[in-house]
Tab-separated table of N, CA and C in Angstrom:
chain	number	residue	atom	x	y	z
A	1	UNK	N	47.903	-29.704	27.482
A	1	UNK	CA	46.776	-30.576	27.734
A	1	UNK	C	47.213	-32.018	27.511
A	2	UNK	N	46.985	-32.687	28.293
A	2	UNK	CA	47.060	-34.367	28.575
A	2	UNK	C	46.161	-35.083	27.343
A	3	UNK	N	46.808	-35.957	26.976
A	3	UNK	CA	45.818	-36.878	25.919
A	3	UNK	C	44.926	-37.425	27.020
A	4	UNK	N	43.843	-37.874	26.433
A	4	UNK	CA	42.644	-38.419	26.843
A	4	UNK	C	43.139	-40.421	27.545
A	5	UNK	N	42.493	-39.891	28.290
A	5	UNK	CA	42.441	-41.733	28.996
A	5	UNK	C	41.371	-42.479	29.172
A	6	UNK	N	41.544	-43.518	28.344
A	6	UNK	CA	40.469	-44.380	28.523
A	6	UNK	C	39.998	-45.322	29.527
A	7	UNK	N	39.219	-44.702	30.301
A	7	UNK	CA	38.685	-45.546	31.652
A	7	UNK	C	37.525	-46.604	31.604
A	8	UNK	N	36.870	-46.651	30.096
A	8	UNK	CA	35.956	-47.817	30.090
A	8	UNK	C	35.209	-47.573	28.709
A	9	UNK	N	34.908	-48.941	28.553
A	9	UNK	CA	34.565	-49.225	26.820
A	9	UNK	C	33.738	-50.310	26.799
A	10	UNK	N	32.676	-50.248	26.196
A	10	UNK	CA	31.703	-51.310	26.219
A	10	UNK	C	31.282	-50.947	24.546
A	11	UNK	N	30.017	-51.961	24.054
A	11	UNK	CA	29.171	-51.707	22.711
A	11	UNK	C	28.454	-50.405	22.985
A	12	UNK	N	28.141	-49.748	24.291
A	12	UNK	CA	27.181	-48.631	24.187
A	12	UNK	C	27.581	-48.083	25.069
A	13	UNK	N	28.799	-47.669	25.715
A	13	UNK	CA	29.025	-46.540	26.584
A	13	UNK	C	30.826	-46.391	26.220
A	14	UNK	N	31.209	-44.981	26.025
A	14	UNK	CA	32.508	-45.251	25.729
A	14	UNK	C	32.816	-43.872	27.167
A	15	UNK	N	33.685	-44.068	27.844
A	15	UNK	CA	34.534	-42.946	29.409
A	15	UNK	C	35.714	-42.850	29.398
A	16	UNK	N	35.575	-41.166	29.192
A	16	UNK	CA	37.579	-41.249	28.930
A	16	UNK	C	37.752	-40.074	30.311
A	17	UNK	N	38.887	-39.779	30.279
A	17	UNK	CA	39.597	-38.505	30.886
A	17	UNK	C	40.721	-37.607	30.560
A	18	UNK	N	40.569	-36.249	30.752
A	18	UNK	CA	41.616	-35.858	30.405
A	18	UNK	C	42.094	-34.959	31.347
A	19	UNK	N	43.030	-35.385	31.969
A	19	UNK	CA	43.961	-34.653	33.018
A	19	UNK	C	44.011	-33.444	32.715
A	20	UNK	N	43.649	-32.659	33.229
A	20	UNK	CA	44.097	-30.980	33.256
A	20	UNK	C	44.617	-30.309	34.350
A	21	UNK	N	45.104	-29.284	34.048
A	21	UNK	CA	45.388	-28.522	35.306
A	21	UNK	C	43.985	-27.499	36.213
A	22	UNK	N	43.293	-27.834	36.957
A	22	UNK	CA	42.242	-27.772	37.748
A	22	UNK	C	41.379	-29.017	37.483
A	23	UNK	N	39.922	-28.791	37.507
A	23	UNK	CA	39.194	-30.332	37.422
A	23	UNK	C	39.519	-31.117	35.963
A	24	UNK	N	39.482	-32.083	36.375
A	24	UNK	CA	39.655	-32.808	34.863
A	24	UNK	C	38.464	-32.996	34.112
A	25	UNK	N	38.657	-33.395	33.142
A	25	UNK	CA	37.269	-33.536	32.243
A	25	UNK	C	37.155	-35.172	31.823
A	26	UNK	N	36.334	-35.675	31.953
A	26	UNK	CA	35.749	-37.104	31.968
A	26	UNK	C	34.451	-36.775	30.933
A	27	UNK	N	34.179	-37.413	29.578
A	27	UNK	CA	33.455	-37.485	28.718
A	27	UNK	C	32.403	-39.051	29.154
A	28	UNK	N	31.322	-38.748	28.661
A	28	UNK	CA	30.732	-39.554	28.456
A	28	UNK	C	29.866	-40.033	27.173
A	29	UNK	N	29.900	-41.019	26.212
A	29	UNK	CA	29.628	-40.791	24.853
A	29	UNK	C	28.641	-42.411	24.983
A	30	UNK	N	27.456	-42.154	24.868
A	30	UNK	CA	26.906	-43.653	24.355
A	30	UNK	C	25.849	-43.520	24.991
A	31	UNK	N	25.507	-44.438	26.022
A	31	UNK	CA	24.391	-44.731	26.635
A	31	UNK	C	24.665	-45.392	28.084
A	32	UNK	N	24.130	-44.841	29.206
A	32	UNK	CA	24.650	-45.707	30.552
A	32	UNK	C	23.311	-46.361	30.694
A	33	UNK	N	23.438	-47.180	30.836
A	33	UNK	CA	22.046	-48.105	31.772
A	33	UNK	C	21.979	-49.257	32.600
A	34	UNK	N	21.043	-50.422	32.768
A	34	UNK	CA	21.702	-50.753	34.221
A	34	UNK	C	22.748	-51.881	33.904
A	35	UNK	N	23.309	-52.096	32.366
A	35	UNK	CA	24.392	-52.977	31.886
A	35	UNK	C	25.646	-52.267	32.297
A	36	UNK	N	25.993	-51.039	32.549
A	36	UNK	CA	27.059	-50.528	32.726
A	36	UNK	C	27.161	-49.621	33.948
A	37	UNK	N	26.162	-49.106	34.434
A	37	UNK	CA	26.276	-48.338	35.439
A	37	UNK	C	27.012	-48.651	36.403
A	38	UNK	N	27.208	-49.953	36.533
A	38	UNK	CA	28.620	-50.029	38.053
A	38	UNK	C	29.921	-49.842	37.148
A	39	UNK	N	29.864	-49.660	36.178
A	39	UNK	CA	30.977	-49.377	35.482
A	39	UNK	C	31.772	-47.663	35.000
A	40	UNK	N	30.562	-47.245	35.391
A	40	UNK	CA	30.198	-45.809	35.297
A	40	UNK	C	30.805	-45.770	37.047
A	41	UNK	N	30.194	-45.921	37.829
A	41	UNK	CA	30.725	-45.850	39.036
A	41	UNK	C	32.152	-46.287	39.315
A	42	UNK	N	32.896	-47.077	39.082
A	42	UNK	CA	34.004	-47.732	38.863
A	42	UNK	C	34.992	-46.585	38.602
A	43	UNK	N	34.465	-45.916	36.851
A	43	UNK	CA	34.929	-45.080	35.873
A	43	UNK	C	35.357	-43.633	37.037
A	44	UNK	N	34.460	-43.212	37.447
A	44	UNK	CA	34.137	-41.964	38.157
A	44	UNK	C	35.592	-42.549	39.796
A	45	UNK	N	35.685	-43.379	40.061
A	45	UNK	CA	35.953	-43.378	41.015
A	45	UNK	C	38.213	-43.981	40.829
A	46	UNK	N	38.081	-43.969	39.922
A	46	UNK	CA	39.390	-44.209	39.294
A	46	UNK	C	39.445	-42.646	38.466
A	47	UNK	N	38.645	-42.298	37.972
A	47	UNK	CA	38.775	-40.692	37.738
A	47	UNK	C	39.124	-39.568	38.919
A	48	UNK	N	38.734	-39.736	40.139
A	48	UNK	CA	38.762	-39.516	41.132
A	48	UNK	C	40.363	-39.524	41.893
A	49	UNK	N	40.959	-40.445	41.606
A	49	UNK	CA	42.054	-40.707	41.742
A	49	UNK	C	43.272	-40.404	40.851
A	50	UNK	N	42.776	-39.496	40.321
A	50	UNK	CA	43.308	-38.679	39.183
A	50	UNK	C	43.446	-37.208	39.477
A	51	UNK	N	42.320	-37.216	39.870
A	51	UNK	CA	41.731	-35.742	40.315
A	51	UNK	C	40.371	-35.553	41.233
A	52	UNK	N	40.800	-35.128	42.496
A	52	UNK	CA	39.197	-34.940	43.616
A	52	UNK	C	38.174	-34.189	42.929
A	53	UNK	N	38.255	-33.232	41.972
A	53	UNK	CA	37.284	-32.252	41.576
A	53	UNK	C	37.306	-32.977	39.791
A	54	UNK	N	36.037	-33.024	39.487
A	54	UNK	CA	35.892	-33.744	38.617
A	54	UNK	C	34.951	-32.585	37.478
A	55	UNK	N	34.896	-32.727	36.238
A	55	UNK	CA	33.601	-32.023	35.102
A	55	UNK	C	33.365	-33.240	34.212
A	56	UNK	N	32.221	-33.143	34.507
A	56	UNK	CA	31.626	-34.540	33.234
A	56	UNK	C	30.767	-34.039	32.045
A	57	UNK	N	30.950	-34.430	30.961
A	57	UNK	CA	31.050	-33.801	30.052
A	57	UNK	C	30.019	-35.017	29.866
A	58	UNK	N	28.851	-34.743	29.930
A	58	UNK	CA	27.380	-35.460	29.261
A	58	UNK	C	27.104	-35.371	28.447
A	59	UNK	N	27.717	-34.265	27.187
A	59	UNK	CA	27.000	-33.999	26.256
A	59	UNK	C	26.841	-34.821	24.856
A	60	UNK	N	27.428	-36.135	24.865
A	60	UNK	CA	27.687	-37.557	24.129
A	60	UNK	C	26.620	-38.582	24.590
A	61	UNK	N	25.539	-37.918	25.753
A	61	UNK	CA	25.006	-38.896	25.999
A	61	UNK	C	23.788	-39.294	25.205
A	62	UNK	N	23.566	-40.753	25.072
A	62	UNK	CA	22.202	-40.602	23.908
A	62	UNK	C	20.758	-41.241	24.598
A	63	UNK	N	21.768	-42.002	26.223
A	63	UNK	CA	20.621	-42.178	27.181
A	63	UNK	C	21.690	-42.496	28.254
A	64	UNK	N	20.561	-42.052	29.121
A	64	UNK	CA	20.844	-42.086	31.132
A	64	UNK	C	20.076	-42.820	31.587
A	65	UNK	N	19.639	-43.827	32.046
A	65	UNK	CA	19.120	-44.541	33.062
A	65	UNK	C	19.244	-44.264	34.339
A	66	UNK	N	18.242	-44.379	34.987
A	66	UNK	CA	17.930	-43.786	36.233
A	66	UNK	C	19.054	-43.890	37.457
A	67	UNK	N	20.062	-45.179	37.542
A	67	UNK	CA	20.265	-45.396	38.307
A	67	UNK	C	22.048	-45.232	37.760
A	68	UNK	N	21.938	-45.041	36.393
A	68	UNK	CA	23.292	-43.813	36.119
A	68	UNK	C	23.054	-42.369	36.699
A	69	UNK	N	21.925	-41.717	36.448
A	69	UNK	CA	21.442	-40.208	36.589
A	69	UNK	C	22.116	-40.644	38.152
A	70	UNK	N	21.097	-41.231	39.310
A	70	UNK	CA	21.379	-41.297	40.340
A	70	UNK	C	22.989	-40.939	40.902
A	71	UNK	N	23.486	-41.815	40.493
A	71	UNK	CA	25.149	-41.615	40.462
A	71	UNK	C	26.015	-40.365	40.038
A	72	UNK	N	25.335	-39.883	39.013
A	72	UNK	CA	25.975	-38.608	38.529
A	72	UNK	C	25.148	-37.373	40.115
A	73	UNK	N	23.967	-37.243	40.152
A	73	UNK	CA	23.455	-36.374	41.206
A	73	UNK	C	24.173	-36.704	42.232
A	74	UNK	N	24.578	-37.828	43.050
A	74	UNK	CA	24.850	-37.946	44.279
A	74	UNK	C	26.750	-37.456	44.252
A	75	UNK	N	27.412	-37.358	43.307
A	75	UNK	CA	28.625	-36.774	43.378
A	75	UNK	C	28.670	-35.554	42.791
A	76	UNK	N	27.588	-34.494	42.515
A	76	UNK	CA	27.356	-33.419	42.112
A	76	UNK	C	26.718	-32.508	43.434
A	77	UNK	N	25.964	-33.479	44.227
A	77	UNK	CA	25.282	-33.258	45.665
A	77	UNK	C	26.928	-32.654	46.476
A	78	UNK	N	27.714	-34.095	46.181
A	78	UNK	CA	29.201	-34.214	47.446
A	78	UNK	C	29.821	-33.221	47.145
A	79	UNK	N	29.821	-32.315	46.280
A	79	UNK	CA	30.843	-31.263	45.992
A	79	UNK	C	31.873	-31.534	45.162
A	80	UNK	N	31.976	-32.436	44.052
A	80	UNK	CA	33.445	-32.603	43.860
A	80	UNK	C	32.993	-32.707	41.883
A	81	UNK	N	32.323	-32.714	41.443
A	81	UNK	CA	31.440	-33.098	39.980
A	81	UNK	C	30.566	-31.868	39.791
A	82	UNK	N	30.898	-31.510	38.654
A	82	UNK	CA	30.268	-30.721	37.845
A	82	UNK	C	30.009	-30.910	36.191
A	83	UNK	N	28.730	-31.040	36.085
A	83	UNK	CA	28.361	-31.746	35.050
A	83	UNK	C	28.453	-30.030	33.832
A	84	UNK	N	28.344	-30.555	32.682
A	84	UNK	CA	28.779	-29.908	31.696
A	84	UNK	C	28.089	-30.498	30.346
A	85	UNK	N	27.382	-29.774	29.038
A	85	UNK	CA	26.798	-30.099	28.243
A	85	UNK	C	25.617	-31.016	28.196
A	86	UNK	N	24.862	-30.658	29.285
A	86	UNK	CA	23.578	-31.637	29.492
A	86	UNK	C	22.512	-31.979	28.291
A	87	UNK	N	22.300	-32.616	27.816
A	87	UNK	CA	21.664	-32.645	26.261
A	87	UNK	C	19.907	-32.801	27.479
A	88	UNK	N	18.993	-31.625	26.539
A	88	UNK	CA	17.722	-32.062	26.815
A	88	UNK	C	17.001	-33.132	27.459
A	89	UNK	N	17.242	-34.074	27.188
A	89	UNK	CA	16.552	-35.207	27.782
A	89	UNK	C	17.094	-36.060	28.931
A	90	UNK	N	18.620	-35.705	29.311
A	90	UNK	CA	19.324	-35.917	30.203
A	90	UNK	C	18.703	-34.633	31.559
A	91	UNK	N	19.096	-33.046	30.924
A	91	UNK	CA	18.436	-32.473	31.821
A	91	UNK	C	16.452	-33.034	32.278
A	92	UNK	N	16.295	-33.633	31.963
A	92	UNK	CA	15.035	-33.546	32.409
A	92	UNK	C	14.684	-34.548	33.533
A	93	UNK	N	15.314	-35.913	32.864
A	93	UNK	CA	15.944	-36.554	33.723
A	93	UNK	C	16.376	-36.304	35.185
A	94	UNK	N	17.420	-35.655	35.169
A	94	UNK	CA	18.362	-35.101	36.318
A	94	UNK	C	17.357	-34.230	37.182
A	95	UNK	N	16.359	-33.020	36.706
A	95	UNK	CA	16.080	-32.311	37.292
A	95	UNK	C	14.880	-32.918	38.312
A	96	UNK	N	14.301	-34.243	37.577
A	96	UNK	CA	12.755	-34.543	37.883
A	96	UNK	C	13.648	-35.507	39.171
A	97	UNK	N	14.714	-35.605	39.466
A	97	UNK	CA	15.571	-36.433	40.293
A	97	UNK	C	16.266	-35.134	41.498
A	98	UNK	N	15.866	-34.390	41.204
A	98	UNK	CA	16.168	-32.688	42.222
A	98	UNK	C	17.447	-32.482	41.812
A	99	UNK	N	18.247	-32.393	40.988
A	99	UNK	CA	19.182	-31.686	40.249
A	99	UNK	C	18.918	-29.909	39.960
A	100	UNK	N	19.614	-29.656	40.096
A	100	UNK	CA	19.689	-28.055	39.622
A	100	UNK	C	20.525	-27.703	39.072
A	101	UNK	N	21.511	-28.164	38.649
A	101	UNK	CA	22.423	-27.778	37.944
A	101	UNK	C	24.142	-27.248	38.706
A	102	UNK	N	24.966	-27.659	38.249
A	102	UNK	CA	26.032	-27.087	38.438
A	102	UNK	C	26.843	-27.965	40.030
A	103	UNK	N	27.902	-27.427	40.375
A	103	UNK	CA	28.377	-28.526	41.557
A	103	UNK	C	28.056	-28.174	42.804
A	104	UNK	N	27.807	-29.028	43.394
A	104	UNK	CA	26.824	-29.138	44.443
A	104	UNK	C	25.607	-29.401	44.674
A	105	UNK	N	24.599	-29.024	43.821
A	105	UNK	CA	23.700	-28.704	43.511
A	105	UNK	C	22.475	-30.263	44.355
């Protein structure tokens, strides 16, 4: 297993990755909202370039803003993201946004 890479760091959102052999895993620990969300997009898309099939590991999150959620659904829609450890209030989020869970979805 690959040490972890740090793809972005702010006071309230910390995005790493860790190269694996199949999808990689990309953590998310803090809070996305609309101070960081193009940064979140940024994050995801340099992750991407790492690896086409992606798992995001939400379960660090302590808030999602709508227009982070957005971003996470629309590359979970494309086939290539699969979200992982959804904490309660994130799923509720996601779902009231037509999420169902899992990739593709």
């Amino acid at each position: 297993m690959s040490l972890p890479q740090l793809l972005y760091v702010d006071h309230q959102l910390r995005i790493t990755c860790c190269p694996m052999p199949g999808p990689s895993i990309i953590r998310l620990v803090g809070e996305v909202d609309a101070t960081n969300q193009v940064a979140l997009a940024e994050a995801l898309g340099r992750a991407r370039r790492i690896d086409e099939s992606l798992v995001v590991d939400v379960s660090g999150l302590d808030f999602l803003g709508v227009e982070g959620a957005r971003l996470l659904v629309v590359s979970c829609r494309a086939g290539r993201t699969q979200l992982v450890g959804t904490p309660p209030h994130v799923l509720r989020l996601l779902r009231a946004m037509g999420w169902t869970g899992g990739q593709g979805a």
